[in-house]
XYZ file of C-alpha atoms in Angstrom:
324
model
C 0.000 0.000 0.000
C 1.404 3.369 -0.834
C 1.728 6.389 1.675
C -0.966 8.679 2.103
C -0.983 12.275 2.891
C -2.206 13.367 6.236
C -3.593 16.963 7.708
C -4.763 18.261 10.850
C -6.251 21.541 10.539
C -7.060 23.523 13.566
C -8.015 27.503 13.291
C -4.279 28.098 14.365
C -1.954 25.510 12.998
C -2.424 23.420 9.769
C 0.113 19.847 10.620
C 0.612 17.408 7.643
C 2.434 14.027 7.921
C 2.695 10.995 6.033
C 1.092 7.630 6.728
C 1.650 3.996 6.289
C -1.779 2.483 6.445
C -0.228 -1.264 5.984
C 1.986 -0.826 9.290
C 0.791 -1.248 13.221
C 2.699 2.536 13.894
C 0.990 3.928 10.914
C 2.075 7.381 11.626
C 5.478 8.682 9.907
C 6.745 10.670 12.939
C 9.663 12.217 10.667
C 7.523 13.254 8.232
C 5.338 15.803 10.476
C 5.602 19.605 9.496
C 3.383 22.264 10.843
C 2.493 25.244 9.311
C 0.537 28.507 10.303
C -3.204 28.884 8.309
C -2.678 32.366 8.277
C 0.033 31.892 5.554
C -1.759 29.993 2.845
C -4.708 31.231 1.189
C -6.270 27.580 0.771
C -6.140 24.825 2.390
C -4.664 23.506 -1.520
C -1.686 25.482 -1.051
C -1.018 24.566 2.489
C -0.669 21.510 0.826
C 0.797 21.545 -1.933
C 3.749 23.647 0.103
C 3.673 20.055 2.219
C 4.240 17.708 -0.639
C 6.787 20.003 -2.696
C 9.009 20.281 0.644
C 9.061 16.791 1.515
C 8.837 15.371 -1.749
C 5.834 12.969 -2.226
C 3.374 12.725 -4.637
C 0.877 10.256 -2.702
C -2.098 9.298 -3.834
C -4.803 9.124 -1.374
C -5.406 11.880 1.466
C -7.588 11.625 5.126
C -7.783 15.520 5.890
C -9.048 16.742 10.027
C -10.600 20.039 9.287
C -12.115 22.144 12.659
C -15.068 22.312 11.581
C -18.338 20.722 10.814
C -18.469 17.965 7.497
C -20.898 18.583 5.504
C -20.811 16.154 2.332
C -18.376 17.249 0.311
C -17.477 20.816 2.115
C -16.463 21.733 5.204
C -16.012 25.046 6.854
C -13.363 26.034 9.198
C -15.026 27.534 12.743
C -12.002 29.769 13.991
C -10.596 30.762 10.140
C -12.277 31.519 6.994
C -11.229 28.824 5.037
C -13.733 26.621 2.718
C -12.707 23.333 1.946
C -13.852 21.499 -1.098
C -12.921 17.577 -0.941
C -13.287 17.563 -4.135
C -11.327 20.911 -5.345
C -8.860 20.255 -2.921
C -8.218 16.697 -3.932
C -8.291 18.012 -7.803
C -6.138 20.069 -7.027
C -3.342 18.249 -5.441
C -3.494 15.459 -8.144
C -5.476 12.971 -5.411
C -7.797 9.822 -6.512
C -9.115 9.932 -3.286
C -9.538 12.315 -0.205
C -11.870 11.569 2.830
C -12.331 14.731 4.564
C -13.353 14.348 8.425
C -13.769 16.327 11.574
C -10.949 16.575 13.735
C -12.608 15.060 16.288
C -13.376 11.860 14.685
C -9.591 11.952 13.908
C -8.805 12.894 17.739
C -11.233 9.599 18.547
C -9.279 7.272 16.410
C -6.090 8.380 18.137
C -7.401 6.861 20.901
C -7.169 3.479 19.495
C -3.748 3.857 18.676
C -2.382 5.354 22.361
C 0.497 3.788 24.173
C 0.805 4.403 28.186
C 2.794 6.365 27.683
C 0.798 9.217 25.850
C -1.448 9.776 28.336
C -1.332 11.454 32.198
C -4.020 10.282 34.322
C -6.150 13.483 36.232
C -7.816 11.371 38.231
C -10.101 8.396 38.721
C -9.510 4.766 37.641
C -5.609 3.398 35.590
C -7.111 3.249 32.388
C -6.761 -0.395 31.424
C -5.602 0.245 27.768
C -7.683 0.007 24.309
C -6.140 -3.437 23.754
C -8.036 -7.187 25.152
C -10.955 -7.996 24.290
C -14.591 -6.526 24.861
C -16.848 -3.332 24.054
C -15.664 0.165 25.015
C -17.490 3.819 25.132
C -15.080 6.641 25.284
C -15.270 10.116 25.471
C -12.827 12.743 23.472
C -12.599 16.554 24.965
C -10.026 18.526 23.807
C -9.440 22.415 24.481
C -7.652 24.414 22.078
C -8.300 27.498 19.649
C -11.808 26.022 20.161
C -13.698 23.138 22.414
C -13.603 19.956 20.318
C -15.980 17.044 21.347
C -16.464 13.300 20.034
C -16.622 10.103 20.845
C -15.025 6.680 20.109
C -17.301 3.310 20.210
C -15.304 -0.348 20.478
C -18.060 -2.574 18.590
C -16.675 -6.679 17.911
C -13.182 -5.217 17.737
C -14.064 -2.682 15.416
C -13.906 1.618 16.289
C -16.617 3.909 15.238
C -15.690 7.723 15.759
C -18.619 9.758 17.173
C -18.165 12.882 14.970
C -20.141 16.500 17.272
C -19.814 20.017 17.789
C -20.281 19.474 21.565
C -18.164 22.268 22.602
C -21.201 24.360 21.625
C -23.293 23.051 24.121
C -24.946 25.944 26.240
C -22.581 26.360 29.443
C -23.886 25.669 32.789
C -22.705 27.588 35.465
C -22.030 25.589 38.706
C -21.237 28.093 41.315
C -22.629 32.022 42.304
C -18.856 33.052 40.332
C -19.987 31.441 37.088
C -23.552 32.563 37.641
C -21.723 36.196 37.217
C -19.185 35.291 34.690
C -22.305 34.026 32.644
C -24.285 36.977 33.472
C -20.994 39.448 31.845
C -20.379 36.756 29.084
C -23.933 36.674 27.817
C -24.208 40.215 27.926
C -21.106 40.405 25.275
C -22.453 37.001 23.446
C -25.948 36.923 23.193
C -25.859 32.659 23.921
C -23.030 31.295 25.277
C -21.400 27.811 24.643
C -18.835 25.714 26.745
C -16.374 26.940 24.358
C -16.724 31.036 25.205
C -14.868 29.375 28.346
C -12.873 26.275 27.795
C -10.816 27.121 24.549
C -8.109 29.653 24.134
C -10.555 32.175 23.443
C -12.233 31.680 26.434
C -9.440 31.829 28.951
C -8.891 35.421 27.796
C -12.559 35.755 28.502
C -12.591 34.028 32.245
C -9.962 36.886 32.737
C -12.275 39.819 31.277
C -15.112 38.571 32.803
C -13.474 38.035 36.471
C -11.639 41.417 35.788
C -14.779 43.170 34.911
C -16.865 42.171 38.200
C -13.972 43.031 40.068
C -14.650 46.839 38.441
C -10.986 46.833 35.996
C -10.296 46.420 33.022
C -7.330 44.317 31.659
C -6.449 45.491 28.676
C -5.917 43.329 25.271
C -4.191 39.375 26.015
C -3.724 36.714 24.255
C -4.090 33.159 26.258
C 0.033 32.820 26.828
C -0.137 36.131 28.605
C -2.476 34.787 31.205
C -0.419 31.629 31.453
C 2.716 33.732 31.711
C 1.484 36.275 34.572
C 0.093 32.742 36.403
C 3.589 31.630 36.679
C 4.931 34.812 38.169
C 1.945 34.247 40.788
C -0.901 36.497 39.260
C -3.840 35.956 41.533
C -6.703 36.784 38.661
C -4.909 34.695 36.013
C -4.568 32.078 38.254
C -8.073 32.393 39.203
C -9.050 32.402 35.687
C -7.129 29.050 35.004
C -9.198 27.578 38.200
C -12.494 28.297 36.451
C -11.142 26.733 33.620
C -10.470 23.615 34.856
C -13.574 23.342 36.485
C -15.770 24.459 33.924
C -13.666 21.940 31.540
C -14.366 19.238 34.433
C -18.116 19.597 34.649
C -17.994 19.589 30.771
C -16.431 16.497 30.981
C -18.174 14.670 33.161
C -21.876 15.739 31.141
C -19.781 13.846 28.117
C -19.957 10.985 29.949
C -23.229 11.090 30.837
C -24.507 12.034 27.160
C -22.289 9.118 25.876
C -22.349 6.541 27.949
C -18.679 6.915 28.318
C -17.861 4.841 31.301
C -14.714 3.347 29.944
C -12.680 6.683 29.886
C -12.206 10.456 28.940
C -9.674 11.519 26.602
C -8.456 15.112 27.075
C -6.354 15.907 23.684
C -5.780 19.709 22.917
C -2.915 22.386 22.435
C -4.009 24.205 25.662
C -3.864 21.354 27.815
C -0.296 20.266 27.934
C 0.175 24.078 28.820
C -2.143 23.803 31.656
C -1.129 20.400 33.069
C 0.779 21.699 36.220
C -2.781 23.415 37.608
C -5.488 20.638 35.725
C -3.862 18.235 37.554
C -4.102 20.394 41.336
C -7.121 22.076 40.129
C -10.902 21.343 40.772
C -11.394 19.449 37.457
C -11.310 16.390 38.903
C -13.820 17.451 41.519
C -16.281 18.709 38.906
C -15.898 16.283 37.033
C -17.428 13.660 39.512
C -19.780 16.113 41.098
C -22.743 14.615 39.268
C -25.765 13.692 41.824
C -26.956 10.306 41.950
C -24.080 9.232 39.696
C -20.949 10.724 41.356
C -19.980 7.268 43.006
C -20.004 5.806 38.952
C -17.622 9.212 37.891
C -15.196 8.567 40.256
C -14.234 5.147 39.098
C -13.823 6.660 35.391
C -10.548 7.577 34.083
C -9.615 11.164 33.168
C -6.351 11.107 30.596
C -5.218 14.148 29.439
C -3.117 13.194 25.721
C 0.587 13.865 25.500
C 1.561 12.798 22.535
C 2.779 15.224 20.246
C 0.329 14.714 17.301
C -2.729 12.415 18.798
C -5.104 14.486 15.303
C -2.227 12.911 12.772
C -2.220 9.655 14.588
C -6.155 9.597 14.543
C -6.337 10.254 10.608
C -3.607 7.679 10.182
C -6.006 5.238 12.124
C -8.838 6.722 10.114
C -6.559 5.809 6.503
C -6.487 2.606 7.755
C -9.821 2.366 7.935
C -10.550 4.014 4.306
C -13.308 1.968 2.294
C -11.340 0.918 -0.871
């Protein structure tokens, strides 16, 4: 079987590898180059500046676009780009490209995790996606936006859940978020899980916190807030709490909605950044602070994902699984 191109496109960073579908490590680790969307006009062109650097001419493609699939298009939610499966894969001289959410392409990661790639938050040693039986996970991943999915173990076979979960109405859980809502939806209109758990919505924990205390912080981008928490600033750090619980109770209402008792998977670009205060945070808390079914939460694993690209080791799971 030849190689086929991969792509993980986030609103932020567009990451292309190569895959060998015939192999158990399907994923090319040397052949992973990341590029910024804001320097290509197309998706194409992102590409095509891909294949000319490393040299391949492949003929198949699985591209993880941000975004909702629609058919044959699919629309980026945090950039303007329009992607075309069928221009796109015209234009880069494909036979075949199978365009997909990213979070069906974070789900199949799943199935291809060591150990090793994961850091436990919490509950239960997850007991590994190999052996035998049916499994129900959950995927939750914050980054330029909330991503949300889903990965079903059927008689050995794995079904991505493909949502746009992260905008799910948010749910405050304490008098604070009652007045973080109350500033957010006043800015908003409606506001989703993602105004607050994505990088986005750090910056606007921060406003909103900084606003009821009567200031105003100025302009920020999320690694100023993450920068001023390591030199021991009390609002940013307080900011980064809500975070973590808000992302905890989101969670843990994943797991309810899916039937996800085997496991949560917490992939992401913010949440390696944020591991030293998830992990001492109240995530965990919220998380299993679900009435009648808190004793079941606690036993459930929370694993936040460490390996470097878990959306190009999904889509080369996904090539794998390619209808020929």
């Amino acid at each position: 079987m030849s190689e086929v191109l991969l792509a993980d496109i986030g609103g932020t960073n567009a990451r292309f590898a190569l895959a060998a579908p015939q192999l158990d490590a399907p994923l090319r680790a040397d052949s992973v180059q990341v590029f910024a969307v804001a320097d290509f006009p197309s998706l194409a062109d992102a590409a095509r500046h891909y294949l000319d650097r490393v040299g391949a001419a492949p003929g198949e493609a699985v591209f993880a676009v941000a975004g909702r699939v629609d058919g044959d298009e699919a629309r980026i939610t945090n950039h303007p780009w329009v992607i075309s499966a069928t221009r796109t894969g015209q234009a880069l001289g494909l036979q075949r490209l199978r365009l997909v959410n990213d979070f069906a392409a974070q789900a199949m990661a799943v199935s291809l995790l060591q150990p090793e790639d994961v850091v436990a938050i919490g509950g239960a040693p997850w007991r590994g996606g190999d052996g035998d039986g049916d499994r129900t996970y959950a995927v939750i991943g914050a980054g330029t936006g909330l991503g949300v999915g889903g990965l079903i173990r059927r008689d050995g076979r794995y079904y991505p859940l493909q949502t746009e979960g992260g905008h799910v109405s948010f749910a405050p859980g304490t008098p604070e978020e009652i007045e973080i809502l109350q500033r957010l939806s006043g800015e908003f209109g409606r506001v989703s899980n993602e105004r607050l758990v994505s990088g986005s919505g750090l910056v606007n924990l921060h406003r909103a916190l900084s606003q009821i205390a009567g200031e105003d912080p100025g302009p920020l981008q999320p690694a100023d807030i993450t920068a001023m928490a390591r030199e021991g600033d009390a609002r940013c750090l307080r900011a980064i709490d809500v975070f973590c619980a808000v992302y905890g109770a989101a969670a843990g209402d994943l797991v309810l909605t899916l039937g996800a008792w085997d496991g949560v998977f917490l992939p992401g670009g913010l949440v390696p950044r944020l591991m030293p205060w998830l992990q001492h945070s109240g995530f965990r808390q919220r998380f299993e602070h679900k009435g009648r079914f808190s004793p079941a939460m606690a036993r459930i694993p929370t694993l936040a994902v460490t390996h470097p690209q878990p959306g190009l080791l999904g889509a080369a799971a996904l090539a794998r699984h390619t209808p020929s």
